[in-house]
Coordinates of C-alpha atoms in Angstrom, one line a residue:
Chain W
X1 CA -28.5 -34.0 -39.1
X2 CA -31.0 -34.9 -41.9
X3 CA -30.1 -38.5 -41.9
X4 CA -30.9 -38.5 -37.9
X5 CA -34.0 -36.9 -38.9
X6 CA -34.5 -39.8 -41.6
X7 CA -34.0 -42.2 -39.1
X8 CA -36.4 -40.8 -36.6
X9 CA -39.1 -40.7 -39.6
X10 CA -38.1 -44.5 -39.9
X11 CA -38.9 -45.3 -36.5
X12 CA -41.6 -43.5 -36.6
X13 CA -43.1 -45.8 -39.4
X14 CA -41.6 -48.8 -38.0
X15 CA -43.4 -47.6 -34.3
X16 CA -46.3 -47.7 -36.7
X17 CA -45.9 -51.0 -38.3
X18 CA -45.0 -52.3 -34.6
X19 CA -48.7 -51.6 -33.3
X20 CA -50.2 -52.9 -36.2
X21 CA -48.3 -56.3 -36.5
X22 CA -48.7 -57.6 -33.6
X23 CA -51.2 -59.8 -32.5
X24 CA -51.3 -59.0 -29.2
X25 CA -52.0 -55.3 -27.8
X26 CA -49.8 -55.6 -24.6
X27 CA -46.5 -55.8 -26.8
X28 CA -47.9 -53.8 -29.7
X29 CA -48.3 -50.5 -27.3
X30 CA -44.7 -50.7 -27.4
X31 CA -44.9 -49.7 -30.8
X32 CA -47.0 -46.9 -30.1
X33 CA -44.3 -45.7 -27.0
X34 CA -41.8 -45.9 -30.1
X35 CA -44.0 -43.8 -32.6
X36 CA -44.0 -41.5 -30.1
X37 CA -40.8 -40.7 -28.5
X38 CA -39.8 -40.6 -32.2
X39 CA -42.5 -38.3 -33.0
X40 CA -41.4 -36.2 -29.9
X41 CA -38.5 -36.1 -31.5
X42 CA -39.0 -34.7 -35.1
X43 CA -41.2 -32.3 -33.6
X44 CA -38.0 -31.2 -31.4
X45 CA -36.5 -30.6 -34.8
X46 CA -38.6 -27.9 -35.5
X47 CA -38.3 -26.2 -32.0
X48 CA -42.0 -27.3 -31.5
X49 CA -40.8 -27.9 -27.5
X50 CA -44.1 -27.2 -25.7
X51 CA -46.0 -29.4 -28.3
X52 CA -43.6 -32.4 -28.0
X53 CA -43.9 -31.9 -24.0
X54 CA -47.6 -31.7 -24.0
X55 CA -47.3 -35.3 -26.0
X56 CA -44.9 -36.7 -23.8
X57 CA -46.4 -36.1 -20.7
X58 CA -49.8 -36.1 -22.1
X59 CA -49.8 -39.1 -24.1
X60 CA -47.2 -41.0 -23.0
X61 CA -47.5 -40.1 -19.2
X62 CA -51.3 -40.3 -19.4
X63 CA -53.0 -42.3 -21.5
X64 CA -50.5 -44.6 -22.2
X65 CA -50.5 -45.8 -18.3
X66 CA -54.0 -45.7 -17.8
X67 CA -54.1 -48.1 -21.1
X68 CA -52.1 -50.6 -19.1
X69 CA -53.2 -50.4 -15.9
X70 CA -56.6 -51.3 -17.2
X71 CA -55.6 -54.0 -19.8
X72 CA -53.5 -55.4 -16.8
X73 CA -57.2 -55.8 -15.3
X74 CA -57.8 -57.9 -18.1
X75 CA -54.5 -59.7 -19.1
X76 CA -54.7 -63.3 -21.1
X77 CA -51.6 -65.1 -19.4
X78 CA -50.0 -66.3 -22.5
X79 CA -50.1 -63.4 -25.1
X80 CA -49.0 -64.4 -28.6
X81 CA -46.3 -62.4 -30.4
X82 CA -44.1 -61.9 -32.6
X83 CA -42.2 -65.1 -33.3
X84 CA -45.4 -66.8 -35.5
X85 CA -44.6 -66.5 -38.7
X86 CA -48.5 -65.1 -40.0
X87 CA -46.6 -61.6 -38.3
X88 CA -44.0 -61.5 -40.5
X89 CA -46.4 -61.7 -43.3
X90 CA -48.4 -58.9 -41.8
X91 CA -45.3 -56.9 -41.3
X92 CA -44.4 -57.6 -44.9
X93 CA -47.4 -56.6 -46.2
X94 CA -47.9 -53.0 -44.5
X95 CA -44.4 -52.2 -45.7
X96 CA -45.3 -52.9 -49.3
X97 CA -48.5 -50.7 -48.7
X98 CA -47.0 -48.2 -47.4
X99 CA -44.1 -48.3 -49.9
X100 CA -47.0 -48.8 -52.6
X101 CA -48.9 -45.6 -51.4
X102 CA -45.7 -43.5 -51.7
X103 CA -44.9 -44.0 -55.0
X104 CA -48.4 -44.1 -56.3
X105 CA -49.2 -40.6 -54.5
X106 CA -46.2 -39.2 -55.5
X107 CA -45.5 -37.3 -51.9
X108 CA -41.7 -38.4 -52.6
X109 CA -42.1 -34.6 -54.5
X110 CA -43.0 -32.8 -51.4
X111 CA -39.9 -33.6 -49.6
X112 CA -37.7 -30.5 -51.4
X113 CA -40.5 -28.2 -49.6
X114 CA -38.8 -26.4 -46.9
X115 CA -40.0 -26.6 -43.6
X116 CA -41.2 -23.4 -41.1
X117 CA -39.8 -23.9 -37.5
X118 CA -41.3 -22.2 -34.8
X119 CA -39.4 -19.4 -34.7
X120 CA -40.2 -17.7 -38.2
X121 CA -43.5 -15.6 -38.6
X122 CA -42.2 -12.4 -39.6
X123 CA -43.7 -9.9 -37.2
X124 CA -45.1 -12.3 -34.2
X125 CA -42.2 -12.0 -31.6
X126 CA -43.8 -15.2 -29.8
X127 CA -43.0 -18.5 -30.6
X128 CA -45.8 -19.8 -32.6
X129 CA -46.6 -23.2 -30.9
X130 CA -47.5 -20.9 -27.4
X131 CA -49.1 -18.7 -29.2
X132 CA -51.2 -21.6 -31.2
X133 CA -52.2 -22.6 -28.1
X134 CA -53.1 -19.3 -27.2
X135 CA -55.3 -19.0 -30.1
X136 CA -57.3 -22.0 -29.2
X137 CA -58.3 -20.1 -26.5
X138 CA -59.2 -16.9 -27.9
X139 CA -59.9 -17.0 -31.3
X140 CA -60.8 -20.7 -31.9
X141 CA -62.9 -21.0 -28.8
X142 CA -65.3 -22.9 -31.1
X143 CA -63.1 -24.9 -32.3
X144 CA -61.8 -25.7 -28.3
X145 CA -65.6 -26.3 -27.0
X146 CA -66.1 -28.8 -30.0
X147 CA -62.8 -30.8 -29.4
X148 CA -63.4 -30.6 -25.6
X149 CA -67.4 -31.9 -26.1
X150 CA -65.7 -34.5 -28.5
X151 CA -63.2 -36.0 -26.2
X152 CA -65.6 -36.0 -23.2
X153 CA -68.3 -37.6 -26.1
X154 CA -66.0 -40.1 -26.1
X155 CA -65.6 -40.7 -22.3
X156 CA -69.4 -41.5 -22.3
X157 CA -69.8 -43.2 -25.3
X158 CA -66.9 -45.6 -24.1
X159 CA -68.9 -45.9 -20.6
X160 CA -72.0 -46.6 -22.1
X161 CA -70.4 -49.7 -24.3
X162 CA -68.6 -51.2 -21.1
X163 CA -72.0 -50.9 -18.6
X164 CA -73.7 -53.9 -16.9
X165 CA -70.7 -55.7 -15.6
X166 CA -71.2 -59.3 -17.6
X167 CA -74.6 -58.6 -18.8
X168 CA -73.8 -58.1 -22.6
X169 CA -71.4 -59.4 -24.9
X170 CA -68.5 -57.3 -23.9
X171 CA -67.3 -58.7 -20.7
X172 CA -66.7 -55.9 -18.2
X173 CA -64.5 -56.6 -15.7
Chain H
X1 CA -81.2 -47.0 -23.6
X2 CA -80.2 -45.1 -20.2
X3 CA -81.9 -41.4 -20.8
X4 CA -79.1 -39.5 -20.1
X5 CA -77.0 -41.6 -22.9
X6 CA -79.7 -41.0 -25.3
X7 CA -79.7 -37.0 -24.7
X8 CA -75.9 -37.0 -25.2
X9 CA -76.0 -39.2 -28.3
X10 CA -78.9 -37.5 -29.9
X11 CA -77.8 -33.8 -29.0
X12 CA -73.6 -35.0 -30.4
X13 CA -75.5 -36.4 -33.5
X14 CA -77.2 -33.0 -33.9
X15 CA -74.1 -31.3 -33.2
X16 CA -71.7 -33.6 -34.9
X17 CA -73.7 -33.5 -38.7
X18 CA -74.6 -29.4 -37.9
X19 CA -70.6 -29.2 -37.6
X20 CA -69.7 -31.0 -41.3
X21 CA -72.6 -29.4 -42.8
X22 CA -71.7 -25.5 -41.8
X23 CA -68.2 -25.9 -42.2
X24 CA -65.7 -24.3 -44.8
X25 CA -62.4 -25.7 -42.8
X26 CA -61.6 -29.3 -43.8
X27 CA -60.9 -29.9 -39.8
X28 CA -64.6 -28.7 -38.9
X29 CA -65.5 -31.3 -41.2
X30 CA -64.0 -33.5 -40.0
X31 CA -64.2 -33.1 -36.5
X32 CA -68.4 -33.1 -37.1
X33 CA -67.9 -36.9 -38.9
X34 CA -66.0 -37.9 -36.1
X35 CA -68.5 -37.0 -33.7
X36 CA -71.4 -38.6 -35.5
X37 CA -69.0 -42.1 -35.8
X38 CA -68.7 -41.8 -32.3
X39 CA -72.1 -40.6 -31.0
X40 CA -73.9 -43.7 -32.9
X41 CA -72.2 -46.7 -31.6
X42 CA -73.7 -46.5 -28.5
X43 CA -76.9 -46.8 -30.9
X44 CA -75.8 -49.5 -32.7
X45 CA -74.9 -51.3 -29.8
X46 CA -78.1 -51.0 -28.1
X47 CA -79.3 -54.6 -27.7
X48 CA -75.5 -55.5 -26.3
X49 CA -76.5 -59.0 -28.7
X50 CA -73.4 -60.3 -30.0
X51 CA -74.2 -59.3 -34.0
X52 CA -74.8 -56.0 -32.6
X53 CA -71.3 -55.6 -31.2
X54 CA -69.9 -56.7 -34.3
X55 CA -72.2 -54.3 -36.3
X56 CA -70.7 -51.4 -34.3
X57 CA -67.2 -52.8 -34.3
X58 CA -67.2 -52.9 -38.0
X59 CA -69.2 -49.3 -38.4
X60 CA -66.6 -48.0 -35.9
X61 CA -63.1 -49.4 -38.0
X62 CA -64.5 -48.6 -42.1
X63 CA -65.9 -44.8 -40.6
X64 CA -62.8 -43.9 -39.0
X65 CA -60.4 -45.6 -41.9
X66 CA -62.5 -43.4 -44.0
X67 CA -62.6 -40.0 -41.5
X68 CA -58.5 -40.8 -41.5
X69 CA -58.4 -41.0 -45.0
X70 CA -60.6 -37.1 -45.5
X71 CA -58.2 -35.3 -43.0
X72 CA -55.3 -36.9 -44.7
X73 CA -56.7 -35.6 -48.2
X74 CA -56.9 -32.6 -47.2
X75 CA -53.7 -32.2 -45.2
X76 CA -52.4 -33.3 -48.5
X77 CA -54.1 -30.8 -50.1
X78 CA -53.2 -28.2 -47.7
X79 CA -49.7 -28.5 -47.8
X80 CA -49.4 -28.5 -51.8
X81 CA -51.6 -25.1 -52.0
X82 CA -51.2 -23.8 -48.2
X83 CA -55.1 -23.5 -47.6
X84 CA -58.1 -26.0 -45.7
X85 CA -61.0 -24.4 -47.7
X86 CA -63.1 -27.3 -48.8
X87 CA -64.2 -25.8 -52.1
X88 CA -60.5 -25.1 -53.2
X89 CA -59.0 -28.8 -53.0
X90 CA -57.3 -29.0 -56.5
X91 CA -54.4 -31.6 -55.5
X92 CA -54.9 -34.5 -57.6
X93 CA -53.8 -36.9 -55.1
X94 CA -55.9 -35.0 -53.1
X95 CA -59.0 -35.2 -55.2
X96 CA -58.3 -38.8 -55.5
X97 CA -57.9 -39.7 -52.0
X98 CA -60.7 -37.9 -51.4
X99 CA -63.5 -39.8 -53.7
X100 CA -62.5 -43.3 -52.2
X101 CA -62.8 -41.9 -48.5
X102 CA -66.5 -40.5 -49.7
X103 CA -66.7 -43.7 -51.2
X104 CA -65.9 -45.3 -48.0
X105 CA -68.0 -43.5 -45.7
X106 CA -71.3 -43.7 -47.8
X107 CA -71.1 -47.7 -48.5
X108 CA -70.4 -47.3 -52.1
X109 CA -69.3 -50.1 -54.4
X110 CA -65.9 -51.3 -53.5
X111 CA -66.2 -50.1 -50.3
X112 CA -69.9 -51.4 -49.4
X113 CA -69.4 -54.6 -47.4
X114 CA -69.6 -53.3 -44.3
X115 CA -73.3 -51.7 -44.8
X116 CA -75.7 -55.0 -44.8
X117 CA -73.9 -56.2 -42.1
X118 CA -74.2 -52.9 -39.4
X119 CA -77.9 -52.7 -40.6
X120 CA -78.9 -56.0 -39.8
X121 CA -76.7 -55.6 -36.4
X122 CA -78.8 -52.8 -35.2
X123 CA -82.7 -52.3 -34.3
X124 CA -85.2 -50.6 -37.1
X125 CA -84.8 -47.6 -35.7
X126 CA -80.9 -47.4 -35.7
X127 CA -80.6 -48.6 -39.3
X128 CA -83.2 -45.8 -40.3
X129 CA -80.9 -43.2 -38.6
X130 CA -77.6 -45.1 -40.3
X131 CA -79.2 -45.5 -43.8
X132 CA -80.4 -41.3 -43.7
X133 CA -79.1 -39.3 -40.9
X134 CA -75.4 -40.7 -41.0
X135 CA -75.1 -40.3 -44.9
X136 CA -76.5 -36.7 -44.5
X137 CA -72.6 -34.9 -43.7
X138 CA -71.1 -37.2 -46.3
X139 CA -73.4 -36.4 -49.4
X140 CA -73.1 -32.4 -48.4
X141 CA -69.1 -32.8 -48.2
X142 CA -69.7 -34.4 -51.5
X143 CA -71.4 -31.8 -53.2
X144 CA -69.5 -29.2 -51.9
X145 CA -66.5 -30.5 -53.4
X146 CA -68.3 -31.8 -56.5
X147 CA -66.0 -30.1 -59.0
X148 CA -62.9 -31.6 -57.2
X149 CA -64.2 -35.6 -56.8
X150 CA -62.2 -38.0 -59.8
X151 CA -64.9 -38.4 -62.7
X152 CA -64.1 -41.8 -63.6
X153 CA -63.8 -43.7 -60.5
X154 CA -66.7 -42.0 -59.5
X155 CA -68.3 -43.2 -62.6
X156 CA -67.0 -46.6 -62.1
X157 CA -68.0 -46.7 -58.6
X158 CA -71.6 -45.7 -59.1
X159 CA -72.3 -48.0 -61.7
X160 CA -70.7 -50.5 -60.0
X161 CA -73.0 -49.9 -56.9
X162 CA -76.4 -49.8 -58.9
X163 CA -75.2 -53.2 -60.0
X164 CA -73.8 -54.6 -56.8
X165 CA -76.8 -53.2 -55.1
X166 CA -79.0 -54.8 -57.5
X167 CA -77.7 -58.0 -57.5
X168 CA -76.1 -59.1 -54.0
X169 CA -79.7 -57.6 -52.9
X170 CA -82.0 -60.5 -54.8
X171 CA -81.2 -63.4 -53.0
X172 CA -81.7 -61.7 -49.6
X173 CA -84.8 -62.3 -46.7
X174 CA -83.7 -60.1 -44.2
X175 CA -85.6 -56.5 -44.5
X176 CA -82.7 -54.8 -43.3
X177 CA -80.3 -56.4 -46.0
X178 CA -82.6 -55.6 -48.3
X179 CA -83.0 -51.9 -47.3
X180 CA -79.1 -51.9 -47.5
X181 CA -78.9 -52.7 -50.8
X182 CA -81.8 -50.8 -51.8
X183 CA -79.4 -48.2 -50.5
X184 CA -76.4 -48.6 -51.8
X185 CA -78.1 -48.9 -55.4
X186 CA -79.4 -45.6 -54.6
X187 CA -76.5 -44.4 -53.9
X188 CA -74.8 -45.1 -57.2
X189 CA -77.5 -43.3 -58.9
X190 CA -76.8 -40.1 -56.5
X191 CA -73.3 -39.9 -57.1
X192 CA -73.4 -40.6 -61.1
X193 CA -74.8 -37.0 -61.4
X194 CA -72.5 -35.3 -58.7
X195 CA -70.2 -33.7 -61.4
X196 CA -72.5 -32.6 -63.7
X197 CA -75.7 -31.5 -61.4
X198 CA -75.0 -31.6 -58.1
X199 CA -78.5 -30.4 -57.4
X200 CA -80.1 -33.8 -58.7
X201 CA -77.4 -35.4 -56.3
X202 CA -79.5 -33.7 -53.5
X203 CA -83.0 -34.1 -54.7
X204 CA -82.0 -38.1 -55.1
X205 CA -80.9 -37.9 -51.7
X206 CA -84.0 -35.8 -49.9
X207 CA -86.3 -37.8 -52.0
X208 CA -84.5 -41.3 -50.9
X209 CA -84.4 -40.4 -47.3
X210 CA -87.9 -40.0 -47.3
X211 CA -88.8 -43.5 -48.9
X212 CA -86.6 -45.2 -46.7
X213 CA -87.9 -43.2 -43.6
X214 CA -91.6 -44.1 -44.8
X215 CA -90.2 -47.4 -44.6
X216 CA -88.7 -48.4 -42.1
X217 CA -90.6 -46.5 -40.2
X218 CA -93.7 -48.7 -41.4
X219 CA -91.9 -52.0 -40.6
X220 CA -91.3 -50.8 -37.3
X221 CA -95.0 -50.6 -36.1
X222 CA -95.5 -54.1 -37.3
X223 CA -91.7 -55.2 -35.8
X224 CA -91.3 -57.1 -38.9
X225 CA -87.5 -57.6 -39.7
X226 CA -87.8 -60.7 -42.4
X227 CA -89.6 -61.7 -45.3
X228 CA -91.6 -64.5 -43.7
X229 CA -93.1 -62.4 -40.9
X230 CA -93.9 -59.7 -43.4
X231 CA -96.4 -61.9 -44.9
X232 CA -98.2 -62.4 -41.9
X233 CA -97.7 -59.2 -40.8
X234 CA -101.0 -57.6 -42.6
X235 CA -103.6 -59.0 -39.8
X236 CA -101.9 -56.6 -37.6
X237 CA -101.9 -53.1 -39.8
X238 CA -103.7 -54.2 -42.8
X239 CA -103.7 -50.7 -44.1
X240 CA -100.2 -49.8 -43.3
X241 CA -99.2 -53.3 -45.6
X242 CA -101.2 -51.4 -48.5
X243 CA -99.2 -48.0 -48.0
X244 CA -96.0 -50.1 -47.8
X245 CA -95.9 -51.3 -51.0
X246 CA -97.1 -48.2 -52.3
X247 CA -94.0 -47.0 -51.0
X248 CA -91.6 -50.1 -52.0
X249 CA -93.3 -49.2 -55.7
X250 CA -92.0 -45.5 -55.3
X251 CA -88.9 -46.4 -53.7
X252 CA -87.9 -48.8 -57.2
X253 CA -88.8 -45.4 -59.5
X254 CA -92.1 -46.2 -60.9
X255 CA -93.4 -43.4 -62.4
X256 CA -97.0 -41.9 -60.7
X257 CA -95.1 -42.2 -57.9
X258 CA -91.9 -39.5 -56.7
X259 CA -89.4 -42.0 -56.8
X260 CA -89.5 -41.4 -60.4
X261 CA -88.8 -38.0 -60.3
X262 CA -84.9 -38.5 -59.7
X263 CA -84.1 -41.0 -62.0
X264 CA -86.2 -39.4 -64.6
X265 CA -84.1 -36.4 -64.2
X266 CA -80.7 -38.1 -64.0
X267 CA -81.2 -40.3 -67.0
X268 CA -82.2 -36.6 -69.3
X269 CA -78.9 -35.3 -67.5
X270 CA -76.5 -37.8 -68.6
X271 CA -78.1 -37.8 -71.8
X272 CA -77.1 -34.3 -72.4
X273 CA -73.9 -34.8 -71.1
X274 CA -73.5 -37.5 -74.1
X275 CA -73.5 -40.6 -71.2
X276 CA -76.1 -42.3 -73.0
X277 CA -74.7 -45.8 -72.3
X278 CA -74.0 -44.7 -69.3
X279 CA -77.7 -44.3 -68.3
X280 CA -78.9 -47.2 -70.4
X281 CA -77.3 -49.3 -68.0
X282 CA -78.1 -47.7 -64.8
X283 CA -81.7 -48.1 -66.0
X284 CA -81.4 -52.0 -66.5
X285 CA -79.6 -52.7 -63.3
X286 CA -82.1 -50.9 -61.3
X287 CA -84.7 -53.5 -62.8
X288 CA -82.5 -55.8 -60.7
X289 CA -83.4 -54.0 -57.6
X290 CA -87.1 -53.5 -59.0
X291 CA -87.2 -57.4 -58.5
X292 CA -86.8 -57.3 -54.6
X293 CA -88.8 -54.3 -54.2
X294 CA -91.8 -56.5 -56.0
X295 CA -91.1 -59.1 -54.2
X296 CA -91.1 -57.1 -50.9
X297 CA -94.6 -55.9 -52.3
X298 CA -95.9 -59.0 -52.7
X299 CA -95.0 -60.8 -49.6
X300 CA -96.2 -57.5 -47.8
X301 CA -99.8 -57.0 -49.5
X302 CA -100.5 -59.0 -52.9
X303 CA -100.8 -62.5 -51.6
X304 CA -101.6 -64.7 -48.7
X305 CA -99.2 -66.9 -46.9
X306 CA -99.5 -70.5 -47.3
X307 CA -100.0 -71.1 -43.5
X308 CA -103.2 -70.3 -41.4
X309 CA -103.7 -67.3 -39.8
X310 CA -105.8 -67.9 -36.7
X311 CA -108.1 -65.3 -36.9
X312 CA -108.2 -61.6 -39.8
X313 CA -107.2 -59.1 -38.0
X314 CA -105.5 -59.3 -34.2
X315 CA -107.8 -57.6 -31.3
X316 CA -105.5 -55.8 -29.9
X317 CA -105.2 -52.0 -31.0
X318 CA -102.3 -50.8 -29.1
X319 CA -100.4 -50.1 -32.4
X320 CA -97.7 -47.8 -31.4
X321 CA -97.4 -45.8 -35.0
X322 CA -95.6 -43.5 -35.9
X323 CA -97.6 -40.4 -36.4
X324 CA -94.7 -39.7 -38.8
X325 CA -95.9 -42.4 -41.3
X326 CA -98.7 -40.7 -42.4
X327 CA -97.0 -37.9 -43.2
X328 CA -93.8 -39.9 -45.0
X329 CA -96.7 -41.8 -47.0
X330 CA -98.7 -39.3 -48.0
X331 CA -95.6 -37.7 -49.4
X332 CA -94.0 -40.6 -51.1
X333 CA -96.8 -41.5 -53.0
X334 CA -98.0 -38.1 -54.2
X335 CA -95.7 -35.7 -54.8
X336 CA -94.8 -36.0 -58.3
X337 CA -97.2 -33.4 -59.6
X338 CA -95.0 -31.0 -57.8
X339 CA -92.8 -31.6 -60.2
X340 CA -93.3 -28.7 -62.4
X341 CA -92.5 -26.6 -59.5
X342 CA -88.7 -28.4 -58.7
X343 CA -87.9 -28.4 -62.6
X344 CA -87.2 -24.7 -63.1
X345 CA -84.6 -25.2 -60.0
X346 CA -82.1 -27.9 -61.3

């Protein structure tokens, strides 16, 4: 079981390297589906279930489609991909970072730190991803308002950058 | 700018640096520098010109590399000692981590490429807000964790950025490039004293926003954005030229003016703290940035351009100042005999 859990942390990285390797963004979201079935996954694990659901169908189920259906507006016809040899250097090169930036911090350490699932917390019967969520609506209102105000920020600021149709520099479609 | 896209940037800008600055939870923190990032591109963007896109695009990718970077610092941090208080980060890796993403996010040496370019990208205004307002959350996050931050990269890093700043600044003509460097030399001074008085760190930083507000608040009446078109820029506000290079004067540290005040300060600091080398060379390089800031002077009010002005002064007197300037310049140039009065507090 811990190696299957080492080999979803793998994919998870390689999801990772996927998105940022590849030149083009149509074939590098397949990455990101990767990084985050995997991701679903770890946090299954830990009996995080309603966290890894609200990803999946969230995410996944979401964003992830609307992200295509709106690059499929704006498609080149002949995407470059992997296959050119300038990716393998990239994907080369992120691996020796990110092999670099373990040893240097020294997080290899960590790893003999047990992990809490969701179902310890002593004298809350609940389990504690529910009632996380709970508390982000009843104690950490504030915290909710500003994370809702951010994402909608967001929606606007993303708006603003796109409006006048051809007008500016970035071409709306 | 559409108003309703102004009220929602301004008020997330409010929101977003009222966030960093009142937090005690590393996520408030930075949850309040994510929503400044993203509240200014619109800003930044506002001309939709093609070097204004690329400003934003590269604000956009260093800001969030270096918002990533804080929230993984402190998740570091949090799971080695199991808490998010800001004040309590004692991780090394942590502490580490943390002084590059500062480093990052304020334009400091290594990581200071990015800052000429966004300011030249954006309008007068916008590069006044990214050169004050924007640095605002980072420098409190900084001196709240002040005795956590890695003493000799900082070291290394503000030194590094007086001379950077010094010395990629001479050979520029741009106002705005200039203004950046002037920055980023400032900058190094700022964070050379963060371990040892953090308070000076402030001062540097209240007293540099309101130089560089004074400033660029000055070019902005006259819409002068390069050295040539300062020159000729006197016929239209002949007495805001004279102010300005009162101001440039201040801004380089020379003494009857408040711009003295902070290195004056920092240099008896580090002196104290046996860092006399230290602020021997600090002094020097800002000489290098002295040499733009008389330059700047010079074009603006000490001599004449070589090319005929058709007439002394222009006719028309719709001048849209800022009634802000008067206020910014009266203060730059004459506070220093309040002094006394800031001593007894460092």
């Amino acid at each position: 079981m811990t190696y299957f859990m080492l080999f979803l942390g793998l994919c998870f990285v390689l999801g990772g390297l996927a998105v940022a390797s590849n030149p083009s963004p149509y074939y590098g979201v397949v990455g990101l589906v990767l990084a985050s079935v995997v991701g679903c996954g770890w946090l299954l694990s830990l009996g995080i279930s309603f966290v890894a659901l609200v990803l999946f169908m969230v995410y996944l189920g979401g964003m992830l489609v609307v992200f295509v259906y709106s690059v499929a507006l704006a498609a080149d016809p002949f995407p470059e991909t992997w296959g050119d040899w300038r990716v393998l250097g990239y994907g080369v090169g992120l691996v020796g970072v990110l092999v670099a930036g373990v040893v240097v911090s020294g997080v290899g350490e960590y790893m003999k730190l047990g992990v809490w699932t969701v179902d310890s917390g002593g004298a809350v019967f609940v389990r504690l991803d529910f009632s996380g969520v709970a508390m982000f609506y009843s104690w950490g209102v504030g915290m909710f308002l500003v994370a809702g105000w951010g994402l909608l920020l967001t929606l606007f600021v993303v708006l603003e950058l796109v409006r006048g149709l051809s007008c500016g520099a970035i071409r709306a479609v | 700018m559409n108003p309703h896209a102004k009220l929602i940037t301004t008020a997330s800008l409010i929101l977003g640096t009222t966030i960093t600055i009142t937090s005690n939870h590393w996520a408030m923190a930075w949850t309040g520098l994510e929503i400044n990032t993203i509240a200014i591109i619109p800003m930044i963007s506002k001309s939709h010109h093609p070097r204004a896109i690329e400003a934003t695009i590269k604000y956009f990718l260093v800001q969030a590399a270096a918002s990533a970077s804080i929230l993984f610092s402190s998740l570091i941090n949090a799971w080695s000692t199991g808490q998010w208080d800001i004040t309590q980060l004692t991780n090394p890796t942590s502490c580490l981590l943390l002084t590059a993403a500062i480093a990052m996010k304020l334009g400091l040496v290594p990581f200071h490429f990015w800052f000429p370019e966004v300011l030249q990208g954006s309008s007068l205004t916008t590069a006044l807000l990214l050169s004050t307002a924007m640095k605002f959350p980072p420098i409190t996050i900084l001196l709240l964790t002040s005795n956590s931050l890695n003493p000799p990269l900082l070291t290394l890093m503000a030194v590094a950025s007086a001379a950077l700043g010094g010395w990629t600044g001479l050979n520029q003509t741009q106002l705005r490039k200039i203004l950046a460097f002037s920055s980023i030399s400032h900058l190094g001074w700022m964070t050379i004293i963060i371990i040892y008085a953090p308070k000076l760190t402030l001062l540097t930083f209240l007293l540099y926003t309101l130089l560089t507000s004074a400033i660029f608040l000055s070019l902005n009446t006259s819409h002068t954005t390069k050295l040539s078109t300062l020159m000729t820029s006197w016929t239209k506000t002949p007495m805001l030229n004279a102010t300005l290079m009162l101001i440039l004067l201040s801004l380089a540290g020379l003494p009857p003016f408040i711009g003295f005040l902070p290195k004056w300060l920092i240099i008896q600091e580090l002196t104290k703290q046996e860092m006399t080398s230290t602020a021997l060379t600090l002094a020097l390089l800002s000489l290098l940035s002295l040499f733009f800031y008389l330059r700047l002077a010079y074009s603006s009010s000490i001599t004449l351009p070589p090319n005929s002005t058709n007439q002394t002064k222009h006719w028309y007197t719709n001048k849209n100042a800022n009634p802000l300037i008067a206020i910014l310049t009266s203060l730059s140039i004459l506070l220093l005999p309040l002094s006394p009065l800031i001593l007894p507090t460092i």
